[in-house]
Each structure stands twice: as C-alpha cells, then as structure tokens.
Amino acid sequence: MNSQVRKWGLLTGALLLALSVGCSSKEQSAEAGQETPATTQTTVEEKKEAPAAAYTVDEAKAAELQAQFGDAAPSKVVVASVAISEILNELGVMPVGVPTSTLELPASFKDLPRIGSALKPDVEQVTKLQPDVIIGPESIKTSLVKQFKPANLKTAYLPADSLEELKLSTVVLSRIFQKEDQANAFLTKLAEQEKSSVEQANDKTAPKIMILFGSAESFMMMNENTFAGSIAKKLGATNVVSDVLKSEETYIPLNMENVVAANPDVILLVAHGDANTTVKKFEEDVKKNGAWEKLNAFKNDKVKALDYNLFGVASVVKASDAYQQMLSILYP
C-alpha cells in the first residue's frame, strides 16, 4: 500500500514539474522580447497605413507655392494654362473656366466656359465667373499680373515648363485640394513608366542634341529645363545650350556660329504648323550655309521633327508617350 502511494506521488510530482518548466519557458521568451504572432500582424498593418510619397519635392519651394492659396481650398477656380488644366483633371478638380486653345483639353472640361488664350485672357469673362483664384503658369506671371491686377482678381502661379516642374505643381495642387491619394497614384504610375524608358536608354551612347522651337521663319534654341529638354536629359542626352554654350536662359536666339561650334549629333524641331514642311524649309536654309552641312546631325540624317501634340506644350499626362517618341529618335 505504502509502495503504491509513493509511486503515485512521484508521477504527480513529475507532471507538476513538466508544467512548471513549460510556463517558465513562455515567460522567459516574453522577457527576451520575442514577439507573438498577434504582435507581428499589428506591426505589418501599421506599415501599410503609411504609404511612401511617389515623388519627393523641394518642400521649401512647395510651401512657397502653396502659400499663394491661403489656408482654405478655393471652391471656384479659373485656370489659364492647358498644362495645369490637365493636372486638375487628373486630381478630379473641376474648374469654372479654362483657356481657349487649339490643343485638346480634358474631355470632362469640354462644356466649361472659355476665358480666352493663356497669354491674353478675357478679363471681363473671367470676372463674370467670380473665381476664388485664377491659376496661371509661372513663366508668364508678369504678363498675367498686369492683366488681372486692375480687376482685383486673386491669382496664383505654378511652374509648368519642364516635367519636373509639372510633378512639383501636381503635388502642390493635390495638397491644396486634399487630393494626395490621386496624386500619389498618378505619380507612382508615371515613375514606373519613366523608369522603364530610362532603362531602355541605359546601355546606349548618349547623343549631344540641339532642340529648336518655332517656325521655318524663326527658331529659338531650348535648354534642358523645357519639357522636351527635360525628357531628353532624363534619357541621357546632353543639350548644347546648357552643356556646350553654358547658357542658363530657357530660350535663346538661334546663332549659327554657336551651333557650328557645338556640332550637335541630333537636331530636334518643335515646329508650329506642318512639321514636315518646317523641316524641309529648315534643311533648305541650312544648305545655303556650307558650314551647317558639316554638322554631325546633317551628316547622319538626324534632323527630326517632334510631334507638336506631344512636345508643343508641357504635359505631365503625355509624358509617357513623349518618352517613347524621344527614345525612338535618340536611340533608334
């Protein structure tokens, strides 16, 4: 009898010891900082709630631009720029007036009142629309201020010449109208398309280019801070205005002596009207000057017209197509 009691006592003691060791192991793990599955899941969910920005901006410049609008988002906006109209459309912001233009505006804006051209808006028509603010491109601010200031209309100006400037303006407008999610989705998609284009150019020999803007009668040279210039720069090309002539001006008059000295590999034309006619006229004029025919661009048949619908006006929504056309010309 005493033997059986001692046997059960030993078994019960062993069981209690095993349970004690198990509990002790869990406590030691917790003390050592090991996470339970529930804690890990919470951490992952917290990371998902903080999406990364699709485009990093100069915050000082963004704050300066945003300050023009004040603290409250305007409810009635007139826009005096095709490029900025496209951005507002991408963000889902409906203005009350848009510019008159030969270029196609977003379809959702087709029935909106026209205010005249961006350069010479109809101030009386704009006043009738009673906007909280008129948004125009920074490049023609001086001209627009002279026209709108006498009518006591509030204005704000955003940079819209190069692709990088358009991205900055997209971020600024998204903050003003609380459309950050739309901007983030749009800029993320654009970044993916841009990365793909840049990768296609990575293993190619980058050409030295000259970009001309105008008509057969008159051309200006464009630097790398223009829309076409910024696209070409991103693809690795060097611009003779910026890199050879060392000019910081966005547009400079065509100077044959300087161009001969720079000797571009590719000449790109952003021409008003019939691009093919403009190229033909340009080449005829060039043949009258023997020095031009010695340029690499002419010897290699690299004088090309860019599509005016893609490059005539800076356009963040057409950037992907612009990249593809520029790629096909620079790296055929």
Tab-separated table of C-alpha atoms in Angstrom, residues 8-238:
chain	number	residue	atom	x	y	z
A	8	TRP	CA	1.563	7.999	-7.456
A	9	GLY	CA	3.324	10.725	-5.531
A	10	LEU	CA	6.371	10.522	-7.823
A	11	LEU	CA	4.210	10.610	-11.001
A	12	THR	CA	2.238	13.637	-9.782
A	13	GLY	CA	5.465	15.452	-8.912
A	14	ALA	CA	6.933	14.786	-12.366
A	15	LEU	CA	3.775	16.122	-14.069
A	16	LEU	CA	3.784	19.322	-11.996
A	17	LEU	CA	7.493	19.819	-12.777
A	18	ALA	CA	6.855	19.497	-16.549
A	19	LEU	CA	4.007	22.078	-16.442
A	20	SER	CA	6.189	24.419	-14.420
A	21	VAL	CA	9.027	24.218	-16.992
A	22	GLY	CA	6.595	24.960	-19.852
A	23	CYS	CA	5.205	28.074	-18.181
A	24	SER	CA	8.674	29.236	-17.299
A	25	SER	CA	9.815	28.936	-20.957
A	26	LYS	CA	6.961	31.209	-22.175
A	27	GLU	CA	7.743	33.803	-19.556
A	28	GLN	CA	11.447	33.760	-20.452
A	29	SER	CA	10.602	34.249	-24.154
A	30	ALA	CA	8.415	37.234	-23.358
A	31	GLU	CA	11.094	38.719	-21.159
A	32	ALA	CA	13.628	38.260	-24.002
A	33	GLY	CA	11.437	40.396	-26.342
A	34	GLN	CA	10.258	37.603	-28.670
A	35	GLU	CA	7.052	38.757	-30.484
A	36	THR	CA	3.910	36.708	-30.534
A	37	PRO	CA	2.165	36.233	-33.916
A	38	ALA	CA	-0.507	38.787	-32.944
A	39	THR	CA	2.130	41.467	-32.314
A	40	THR	CA	3.791	40.797	-35.691
A	41	GLN	CA	0.471	41.219	-37.550
A	42	THR	CA	-0.165	44.550	-35.869
A	43	THR	CA	3.263	45.818	-36.960
A	44	VAL	CA	2.645	44.910	-40.620
A	45	GLU	CA	-0.736	46.623	-40.602
A	46	GLU	CA	0.803	49.783	-39.169
A	47	LYS	CA	3.368	49.893	-42.002
A	48	LYS	CA	0.609	49.611	-44.614
A	49	GLU	CA	-1.089	52.703	-43.205
A	50	ALA	CA	1.921	54.897	-44.028
A	51	PRO	CA	2.381	54.836	-47.861
A	52	ALA	CA	5.580	56.361	-49.215
A	53	ALA	CA	5.316	59.541	-51.292
A	54	ALA	CA	5.507	58.871	-55.030
A	55	TYR	CA	7.566	61.974	-55.719
A	56	THR	CA	9.876	63.891	-53.397
A	57	VAL	CA	9.604	67.658	-53.748
A	58	ASP	CA	11.617	70.654	-52.579
A	59	GLU	CA	9.476	71.312	-49.504
A	60	ALA	CA	10.573	74.950	-49.205
A	61	LYS	CA	9.533	75.624	-52.801
A	62	ALA	CA	6.285	73.671	-52.353
A	63	ALA	CA	5.405	75.663	-49.216
A	64	GLU	CA	6.135	78.921	-51.050
A	65	LEU	CA	3.805	77.958	-53.892
A	66	GLN	CA	1.083	76.661	-51.581
A	67	ALA	CA	1.127	79.890	-49.521
A	68	GLN	CA	-0.335	81.750	-52.505
A	69	PHE	CA	-3.651	79.995	-51.929
A	70	GLY	CA	-4.058	80.736	-48.212
A	71	ASP	CA	-5.368	78.280	-45.640
A	72	ALA	CA	-8.660	77.227	-47.240
A	73	ALA	CA	-9.033	75.339	-50.526
A	74	PRO	CA	-10.669	77.551	-53.193
A	75	SER	CA	-14.074	76.333	-54.365
A	76	LYS	CA	-14.183	78.249	-57.677
A	77	VAL	CA	-11.048	78.076	-59.820
A	78	VAL	CA	-10.267	79.528	-63.230
A	79	VAL	CA	-7.182	78.095	-64.898
A	80	ALA	CA	-5.123	79.925	-67.530
A	81	SER	CA	-2.949	77.032	-68.666
A	82	VAL	CA	-3.535	73.856	-70.645
A	83	ALA	CA	-0.819	72.028	-68.675
A	84	ILE	CA	-2.350	72.948	-65.304
A	85	SER	CA	-5.850	72.106	-66.614
A	86	GLU	CA	-4.601	68.570	-67.263
A	87	ILE	CA	-3.256	68.296	-63.722
A	88	LEU	CA	-6.565	69.452	-62.208
A	89	ASN	CA	-8.376	66.857	-64.301
A	90	GLU	CA	-6.079	64.087	-63.042
A	91	LEU	CA	-6.794	65.165	-59.470
A	92	GLY	CA	-10.557	65.276	-60.034
A	93	VAL	CA	-10.831	69.052	-59.511
A	94	MET	CA	-13.428	70.771	-61.727
A	95	PRO	CA	-12.609	74.434	-62.532
A	96	VAL	CA	-15.244	77.006	-63.543
A	97	GLY	CA	-13.256	78.327	-66.507
A	98	VAL	CA	-10.475	77.029	-68.788
A	99	PRO	CA	-8.287	78.590	-71.511
A	100	THR	CA	-9.195	78.714	-75.171
A	101	SER	CA	-6.658	76.560	-77.024
A	102	THR	CA	-6.118	74.702	-80.275
A	103	LEU	CA	-4.721	71.885	-78.135
A	104	GLU	CA	-7.181	69.351	-76.806
A	105	LEU	CA	-8.324	69.852	-73.232
A	106	PRO	CA	-9.563	67.017	-70.986
A	107	ALA	CA	-12.916	65.665	-72.206
A	108	SER	CA	-14.591	66.397	-68.870
A	109	PHE	CA	-13.858	70.118	-69.420
A	110	LYS	CA	-15.403	70.372	-72.908
A	111	ASP	CA	-18.520	72.266	-71.753
A	112	LEU	CA	-16.760	74.671	-69.391
A	113	PRO	CA	-16.637	78.411	-70.210
A	114	ARG	CA	-13.559	79.527	-72.170
A	115	ILE	CA	-11.618	82.540	-70.918
A	116	GLY	CA	-9.510	83.308	-73.983
A	117	SER	CA	-5.901	82.342	-74.575
A	118	ALA	CA	-3.461	81.866	-71.712
A	119	LEU	CA	-1.407	84.817	-72.924
A	120	LYS	CA	-4.357	87.173	-73.462
A	121	PRO	CA	-7.295	86.054	-71.292
A	122	ASP	CA	-10.662	87.836	-71.488
A	123	VAL	CA	-10.608	89.594	-68.113
A	124	GLU	CA	-14.277	90.572	-68.356
A	125	GLN	CA	-15.288	86.943	-68.924
A	126	VAL	CA	-13.099	85.789	-66.027
A	127	THR	CA	-14.646	88.417	-63.731
A	128	LYS	CA	-18.153	87.139	-64.565
A	129	LEU	CA	-17.146	83.673	-63.355
A	130	GLN	CA	-16.318	85.133	-59.898
A	131	PRO	CA	-13.424	82.755	-59.187
A	132	ASP	CA	-11.803	82.461	-55.773
A	133	VAL	CA	-8.470	82.241	-57.585
A	134	ILE	CA	-7.041	82.184	-61.110
A	135	ILE	CA	-4.186	79.699	-61.545
A	136	GLY	CA	-1.658	80.508	-64.249
A	137	PRO	CA	1.798	79.326	-65.313
A	138	GLU	CA	4.728	80.946	-63.523
A	139	SER	CA	6.512	81.560	-66.845
A	140	ILE	CA	4.009	84.281	-67.870
A	141	LYS	CA	3.259	85.629	-64.390
A	142	THR	CA	4.391	89.174	-65.208
A	143	SER	CA	2.013	89.400	-68.163
A	144	LEU	CA	-0.975	87.922	-66.281
A	145	VAL	CA	-0.452	90.101	-63.214
A	146	LYS	CA	-0.681	93.214	-65.411
A	147	GLN	CA	-3.977	92.000	-66.854
A	148	PHE	CA	-5.711	90.690	-63.704
A	149	LYS	CA	-4.486	93.139	-61.060
A	150	PRO	CA	-6.652	96.104	-62.258
A	151	ALA	CA	-9.739	93.845	-61.909
A	152	ASN	CA	-8.712	92.997	-58.318
A	153	LEU	CA	-8.765	89.259	-59.050
A	154	LYS	CA	-6.782	86.856	-56.875
A	155	THR	CA	-4.124	84.897	-58.748
A	156	ALA	CA	-1.624	82.107	-58.069
A	157	TYR	CA	1.185	80.893	-60.292
A	158	LEU	CA	2.741	77.457	-60.614
A	159	PRO	CA	5.831	76.279	-62.565
A	160	ALA	CA	4.843	74.277	-65.645
A	161	ASP	CA	7.714	74.297	-68.163
A	162	SER	CA	9.678	71.100	-67.503
A	163	LEU	CA	8.432	67.656	-66.491
A	164	GLU	CA	9.935	68.046	-63.016
A	165	GLU	CA	8.110	71.356	-62.580
A	166	LEU	CA	4.837	69.703	-63.599
A	167	LYS	CA	5.375	66.993	-60.978
A	168	LEU	CA	6.009	69.650	-58.317
A	169	SER	CA	2.833	71.525	-59.307
A	170	THR	CA	0.871	68.264	-59.170
A	171	VAL	CA	1.986	67.698	-55.577
A	172	VAL	CA	1.221	71.306	-54.579
A	173	LEU	CA	-2.281	71.229	-56.104
A	174	SER	CA	-3.001	67.861	-54.508
A	175	ARG	CA	-2.226	69.331	-51.072
A	176	ILE	CA	-4.366	72.416	-51.687
A	177	PHE	CA	-7.388	70.399	-52.800
A	178	GLN	CA	-6.703	67.425	-50.472
A	179	LYS	CA	-6.203	65.045	-53.379
A	180	GLU	CA	-2.943	63.461	-52.217
A	181	ASP	CA	-4.146	59.908	-52.882
A	182	GLN	CA	-4.966	60.707	-56.524
A	183	ALA	CA	-1.627	62.473	-56.987
A	184	ASN	CA	0.273	59.614	-55.387
A	185	ALA	CA	-1.379	57.029	-57.651
A	186	PHE	CA	-0.771	59.126	-60.767
A	187	LEU	CA	2.867	59.954	-59.955
A	188	THR	CA	3.609	56.342	-58.998
A	189	LYS	CA	2.388	55.143	-62.397
A	190	LEU	CA	4.386	57.880	-64.138
A	191	ALA	CA	7.528	56.931	-62.171
A	192	GLU	CA	7.192	53.315	-63.320
A	193	GLN	CA	6.823	54.393	-66.973
A	194	GLU	CA	9.734	56.789	-66.625
A	195	LYS	CA	11.952	54.108	-65.082
A	196	SER	CA	11.178	51.754	-67.962
A	197	SER	CA	12.146	54.416	-70.522
A	198	VAL	CA	15.378	55.310	-68.729
A	199	GLU	CA	16.352	51.636	-68.525
A	200	GLN	CA	15.929	51.323	-72.300
A	201	ALA	CA	18.490	54.108	-72.751
A	202	ASN	CA	20.953	52.945	-70.099
A	203	ASP	CA	23.245	50.888	-72.309
A	204	LYS	CA	23.174	53.309	-75.255
A	205	THR	CA	25.672	56.009	-76.270
A	206	ALA	CA	24.119	59.351	-75.294
A	207	PRO	CA	23.977	61.919	-78.128
A	208	LYS	CA	24.622	65.655	-77.996
A	209	ILE	CA	21.412	67.392	-79.073
A	210	MET	CA	20.041	70.791	-80.069
A	211	ILE	CA	16.303	71.481	-79.725
A	212	LEU	CA	14.713	74.257	-81.787
A	213	PHE	CA	11.274	75.764	-81.187
A	214	GLY	CA	9.343	77.928	-83.632
A	215	SER	CA	8.505	78.026	-87.323
A	216	ALA	CA	10.536	77.790	-90.513
A	217	GLU	CA	10.949	81.568	-90.435
A	218	SER	CA	12.190	81.871	-86.876
A	219	PHE	CA	13.633	79.415	-84.329
A	220	MET	CA	14.759	79.637	-80.735
A	221	MET	CA	17.087	77.135	-79.070
A	222	MET	CA	15.667	75.401	-75.974
A	223	ASN	CA	17.691	74.339	-72.936
A	224	GLU	CA	17.244	71.259	-70.722
A	225	ASN	CA	14.669	72.976	-68.463
A	226	THR	CA	11.974	72.895	-71.136
A	227	PHE	CA	9.588	69.950	-71.473
A	228	ALA	CA	11.385	68.391	-74.466
A	229	GLY	CA	14.751	69.249	-72.933
A	230	SER	CA	13.908	67.620	-69.595
A	231	ILE	CA	12.705	64.423	-71.309
A	232	ALA	CA	15.904	64.198	-73.385
A	233	LYS	CA	18.084	64.919	-70.352
A	234	LYS	CA	16.424	62.130	-68.372
A	235	LEU	CA	17.317	59.772	-71.230
A	236	GLY	CA	20.967	60.760	-71.006
A	237	ALA	CA	21.281	63.270	-73.857
A	238	THR	CA	23.363	66.417	-73.407
